[in-house]
Coordinates of C-alpha atoms in Angstrom, one line a residue:
M23 CA -21.5 117.6 -1.5
T24 CA -24.6 119.6 -2.3
A25 CA -27.0 119.4 -5.1
D26 CA -25.8 122.8 -6.3
S27 CA -22.3 121.3 -7.0
I28 CA -23.7 118.8 -9.5
S29 CA -23.8 119.8 -13.2
S30 CA -24.8 117.9 -16.3
S31 CA -23.4 118.1 -19.9
A32 CA -26.3 118.5 -22.3
S33 CA -24.4 116.7 -25.1
T34 CA -23.6 113.6 -23.1
S35 CA -26.1 113.7 -20.2
L36 CA -23.0 113.1 -18.0
I37 CA -23.6 114.2 -14.4
L38 CA -20.4 115.8 -12.9
S39 CA -19.7 117.2 -9.5
D40 CA -17.8 120.5 -9.3
A41 CA -15.3 119.7 -6.6
G42 CA -12.2 121.6 -7.7
L43 CA -9.9 122.8 -4.9
D44 CA -7.1 125.4 -4.6
S45 CA -3.9 124.0 -6.1
T46 CA -1.6 125.5 -3.4
L47 CA -1.6 125.9 0.3
A48 CA -0.1 128.8 2.3
V49 CA 2.7 127.9 4.6
T50 CA 5.5 129.5 6.6
S51 CA 9.1 128.3 6.3
L52 CA 12.5 129.4 7.6
D53 CA 15.2 130.6 5.2
E54 CA 18.9 130.1 5.5
Y55 CA 19.1 132.9 8.1
G56 CA 16.4 131.5 10.2
D57 CA 14.0 134.2 9.2
P58 CA 10.3 133.2 8.5
R59 CA 9.1 133.3 4.9
E60 CA 5.5 133.2 3.8
G61 CA 4.9 131.1 0.8
H62 CA 3.0 128.3 -0.8
V63 CA 3.4 124.5 -1.4
A64 CA 1.7 122.4 -4.0
A65 CA -1.3 120.5 -2.7
E66 CA -1.2 116.7 -2.8
R67 CA -4.5 114.9 -2.2
A68 CA -5.4 111.3 -2.4
L69 CA -8.4 110.5 -4.6
T70 CA -9.7 106.9 -4.6
L71 CA -11.7 105.9 -7.7
Y72 CA -14.7 103.6 -7.5
L73 CA -16.2 102.2 -10.7
N74 CA -19.7 100.9 -10.1
K75 CA -18.7 100.5 -6.4
R76 CA -15.6 98.6 -7.3
E77 CA -12.4 100.2 -6.0
L78 CA -9.9 100.8 -8.8
V79 CA -6.9 103.0 -7.8
T80 CA -5.9 105.9 -5.7
L81 CA -4.5 108.9 -7.5
M82 CA -2.4 111.6 -5.9
T83 CA -3.5 114.9 -7.3
L84 CA -3.6 118.7 -6.8
G85 CA -7.4 118.4 -6.8
S86 CA -8.0 121.4 -9.0
Q87 CA -9.9 119.6 -11.8
P88 CA -10.8 116.1 -10.4
E89 CA -13.7 115.3 -12.6
M90 CA -11.7 115.9 -15.8
L91 CA -8.8 113.9 -14.3
V92 CA -11.2 110.9 -13.6
L93 CA -12.8 111.1 -17.1
G94 CA -9.4 111.3 -18.8
W95 CA -8.0 108.5 -16.7
L96 CA -10.9 106.2 -17.7
R97 CA -10.3 107.1 -21.4
N98 CA -6.5 106.5 -21.3
Q99 CA -6.9 103.3 -19.3
R100 CA -9.3 102.1 -22.1
L101 CA -11.8 101.1 -19.5
V102 CA -14.6 102.9 -21.4
Q103 CA -14.7 103.4 -25.1
R104 CA -17.1 106.4 -25.4
V105 CA -17.9 109.3 -23.1
D106 CA -21.6 108.5 -23.3
Q107 CA -20.9 105.2 -21.5
V108 CA -20.2 107.2 -18.3
A109 CA -23.3 108.3 -16.4
V110 CA -22.0 110.0 -13.2
I111 CA -18.6 111.2 -11.8
Q112 CA -19.1 112.5 -8.3
V113 CA -16.0 113.6 -6.3
D114 CA -16.3 113.9 -2.5
W115 CA -13.2 115.3 -0.7
E116 CA -14.7 114.5 2.7
T117 CA -14.1 110.8 1.9
G118 CA -11.4 111.4 -0.7
S119 CA -13.3 109.4 -3.3
A120 CA -14.6 109.6 -6.8
A121 CA -17.7 107.6 -7.5
I122 CA -18.1 106.6 -11.1
Q123 CA -21.3 105.0 -12.5
T124 CA -21.5 103.7 -16.1
R125 CA -24.6 103.0 -18.1
E126 CA -23.5 99.4 -18.7
E127 CA -21.2 96.9 -17.2
I128 CA -17.5 97.0 -18.3
P129 CA -16.7 93.8 -20.1
D130 CA -13.8 91.6 -18.7
L131 CA -13.1 94.2 -16.0
E132 CA -11.6 91.9 -13.4
N133 CA -9.2 90.4 -15.9
R134 CA -8.1 93.8 -17.1
L135 CA -7.6 95.1 -13.6
S136 CA -5.5 92.0 -12.7
R137 CA -2.9 93.0 -15.3
K138 CA -1.2 96.1 -13.9
T139 CA 1.9 98.0 -15.1
V140 CA 3.6 100.5 -12.7
T141 CA 5.0 103.2 -15.0
T142 CA 7.8 105.7 -14.6
G143 CA 5.3 108.6 -14.0
C144 CA 6.0 110.8 -11.0
G145 CA 4.3 109.3 -8.0
Q146 CA 4.2 106.0 -9.9
G147 CA 1.6 106.0 -12.6
T148 CA -0.3 102.8 -13.2
V149 CA -1.7 101.3 -16.4
F150 CA -4.2 98.5 -16.3
G151 CA -4.5 95.8 -18.9
D152 CA -1.9 95.0 -21.5
L153 CA 0.2 98.2 -22.1
M154 CA 0.4 97.4 -25.8
D155 CA -3.2 96.5 -26.4
D156 CA -4.7 98.0 -29.6
L157 CA -1.7 100.1 -30.5
D158 CA -1.7 98.8 -34.1
K159 CA -5.2 100.3 -34.5
I160 CA -3.9 103.8 -33.9
D161 CA -3.6 105.7 -37.2
L162 CA -2.0 109.2 -36.7
P163 CA -1.8 111.7 -39.5
K164 CA 1.5 112.9 -41.1
T165 CA 1.6 116.4 -39.8
E166 CA 4.2 119.0 -40.9
L167 CA 6.0 120.9 -38.1
K168 CA 8.1 124.0 -38.5
Q169 CA 11.0 125.1 -36.3
S170 CA 9.6 128.6 -36.1
L171 CA 6.3 127.2 -34.7
I172 CA 8.2 125.4 -31.9
Y173 CA 9.9 128.7 -31.0
G174 CA 6.6 130.6 -31.1
L175 CA 4.9 128.0 -29.0
L176 CA 7.7 127.9 -26.4
K177 CA 7.4 131.6 -26.0
A178 CA 3.7 131.4 -25.5
L179 CA 4.1 128.7 -22.9
D180 CA 6.4 131.0 -20.9
Q181 CA 3.2 132.8 -19.8
H182 CA 2.0 129.7 -18.0
N183 CA 3.3 127.5 -15.2
Q184 CA 1.8 129.7 -12.5
I185 CA 1.6 127.0 -9.9
Y186 CA 5.2 126.0 -10.5
R187 CA 6.4 129.6 -10.1
R188 CA 4.4 129.9 -6.9
A189 CA 5.1 126.6 -5.2
G190 CA 7.2 124.3 -7.5
A191 CA 6.8 120.5 -7.2
V192 CA 4.5 120.1 -10.2
H193 CA 4.5 119.2 -13.9
G194 CA 2.7 121.1 -16.6
C195 CA 1.0 119.8 -19.8
A196 CA -0.6 121.7 -22.6
L197 CA -2.9 121.0 -25.5
C198 CA -1.9 123.4 -28.3
Q199 CA -3.0 124.3 -31.8
G200 CA -0.4 126.2 -33.6
T201 CA 0.9 128.7 -31.0
D202 CA -2.5 128.8 -29.3
I203 CA -2.7 127.0 -25.9
L204 CA -6.1 125.5 -25.6
H205 CA -5.6 123.9 -22.2
F206 CA -2.8 124.1 -19.7
V207 CA -2.9 121.8 -16.7
E208 CA -0.4 121.6 -13.8
E209 CA -0.5 118.5 -11.6
V210 CA 1.6 116.5 -9.1
G211 CA 2.5 114.0 -11.8
R212 CA 2.6 114.4 -15.5
H213 CA 0.4 111.4 -16.0
N214 CA -2.4 113.2 -14.1
A215 CA -1.9 116.3 -16.2
V216 CA -2.2 114.4 -19.5
D217 CA -5.3 112.5 -18.2
T218 CA -7.0 115.8 -17.2
I219 CA -6.4 117.2 -20.7
A220 CA -7.8 113.9 -22.1
G221 CA -10.9 114.4 -20.0
H222 CA -11.4 118.0 -21.4
M223 CA -10.9 116.7 -25.0
W224 CA -13.3 113.8 -24.5
M225 CA -15.9 116.0 -22.8
N226 CA -15.8 118.6 -25.6
Q227 CA -15.3 116.1 -28.5
T228 CA -12.0 117.8 -29.4
A229 CA -10.1 116.2 -32.2
G230 CA -6.4 115.7 -31.8
H231 CA -5.2 115.4 -35.4
D232 CA -4.2 119.0 -35.7
K233 CA -2.9 119.5 -32.2
I234 CA 0.5 119.5 -30.4
F235 CA 0.9 118.1 -26.9
Y236 CA 3.5 119.8 -24.6
T237 CA 4.8 118.5 -21.3
T238 CA 7.5 119.5 -18.9
G239 CA 8.1 115.9 -18.0
R240 CA 10.2 113.2 -19.8
L241 CA 8.7 111.3 -22.7
T242 CA 8.2 107.8 -21.5
S243 CA 6.3 104.9 -23.0
E244 CA 3.2 105.9 -21.0
M245 CA 3.3 109.5 -22.3
V246 CA 3.7 108.4 -25.9
I247 CA 0.9 105.9 -25.7
K248 CA -1.6 108.3 -24.0
V249 CA -0.9 111.1 -26.5
A250 CA -1.2 108.7 -29.4
Q251 CA -4.5 107.4 -28.0
M252 CA -5.8 111.0 -27.9
G253 CA -5.0 111.2 -31.7
I254 CA -2.3 113.8 -31.3
P255 CA 0.7 113.4 -33.7
I256 CA 3.2 115.7 -32.2
L257 CA 4.8 115.5 -28.7
L258 CA 7.0 118.3 -27.4
S259 CA 8.9 118.3 -24.1
R260 CA 11.4 120.4 -22.3
S261 CA 12.8 117.1 -20.7
G262 CA 14.3 114.0 -22.2
V263 CA 13.2 110.8 -23.9
T264 CA 13.4 107.2 -22.7
Q265 CA 14.3 104.3 -25.0
M266 CA 10.8 102.8 -24.9
G267 CA 9.3 106.2 -25.4
L268 CA 11.3 106.6 -28.6
E269 CA 10.7 103.1 -29.9
L270 CA 6.9 103.6 -29.4
A271 CA 7.0 107.0 -31.1
Q272 CA 8.7 105.3 -34.1
R273 CA 6.1 102.5 -34.1
L274 CA 3.1 104.8 -33.8
G275 CA 4.3 107.7 -36.0
V276 CA 4.5 110.3 -33.2
T277 CA 6.8 113.3 -34.0
L278 CA 9.0 113.5 -30.9
V279 CA 10.8 116.8 -29.9
A280 CA 12.6 116.9 -26.6
R281 CA 15.0 119.1 -24.5
A282 CA 13.1 122.1 -26.0
K283 CA 14.0 125.3 -24.2
G284 CA 14.9 128.7 -25.7
E285 CA 16.2 128.0 -29.2
H286 CA 17.5 124.5 -28.4
F287 CA 15.7 121.3 -29.1
L288 CA 16.4 117.7 -30.2
L289 CA 14.2 116.1 -32.9
Y290 CA 14.2 112.3 -32.1
H291 CA 11.6 111.2 -34.6
G292 CA 9.6 112.8 -37.5
A293 CA 12.4 114.4 -39.5
E294 CA 10.5 113.8 -42.7
Q295 CA 7.7 116.1 -41.6
F296 CA 10.0 118.7 -40.1
Q297 CA 11.1 122.1 -41.6
F298 CA 14.2 123.8 -40.3
D299 CA 13.0 127.2 -41.3
Q300 CA 14.5 129.3 -38.5
P301 CA 17.9 128.0 -37.5
P302 CA 19.5 130.1 -34.8
G303 CA 22.8 131.8 -35.5
R304 CA 25.8 129.6 -34.8
A305 CA 28.5 131.0 -32.6
K306 CA 31.7 131.6 -34.6
Q307 CA 34.3 129.0 -33.9
V308 CA 37.8 130.5 -33.1
K309 CA 40.6 128.6 -34.6
H310 CA 43.7 128.2 -32.5
H311 CA 47.0 128.0 -34.3
D312 CA 50.1 126.3 -32.8

């Protein structure tokens, strides 16, 4: 790590390293005929987080945006309440570590770290503290959503997923406003992708009330909680929904749209804010007579 790789945000005086790495690695494999094929695999790197020299957790990550991943992880774990509480995030791949320094001690840290929930995230996501803490304080806006907007957004998202097309083995998440994609992040696990976007939002003080969050992964309790904590009222996925994910969306007021691909989707929650303004043509049913 050199001094040139350290940057500072003028708005927060947060010192960040700049340690992003390539997301894929070139490899040679053999196809079904035994012929060599040049291609790529998704990177998977271990990054151990240290908060004020206290080891917290090891994340498996592509390593493309590690500083934003760490910042978003801190936010979504509710270990820090404001971005200006964080003084330094320095990633060093030689040691596989991220050193985090805060401007003040984190209250009740040991007790919060002692309560750990292993979630259903790919690669086993982890949430520290009580999973349901402070949920009743979340107040999401009632936001209208049009069917035509979903179709337009899905079409725009087709232009992304570059790492998946190149190497597979990753999930993608996107922060969207209308059909504009503000951030698209691919990661080993969807929980890392959502944390990286949370880091971008926190760093840039981006509000979530008028945004849509898209993920290629399933909508679990962890995904719903994290998106709600980011203040985003609409969650869209091309995958399915778990029971707890649905129950939490109903409790928190998150509009939940899943199995979204092409012109198909399933609206699980938020029908009162939804407009079916562009229904696709139904195939004519052929009646069979005896």
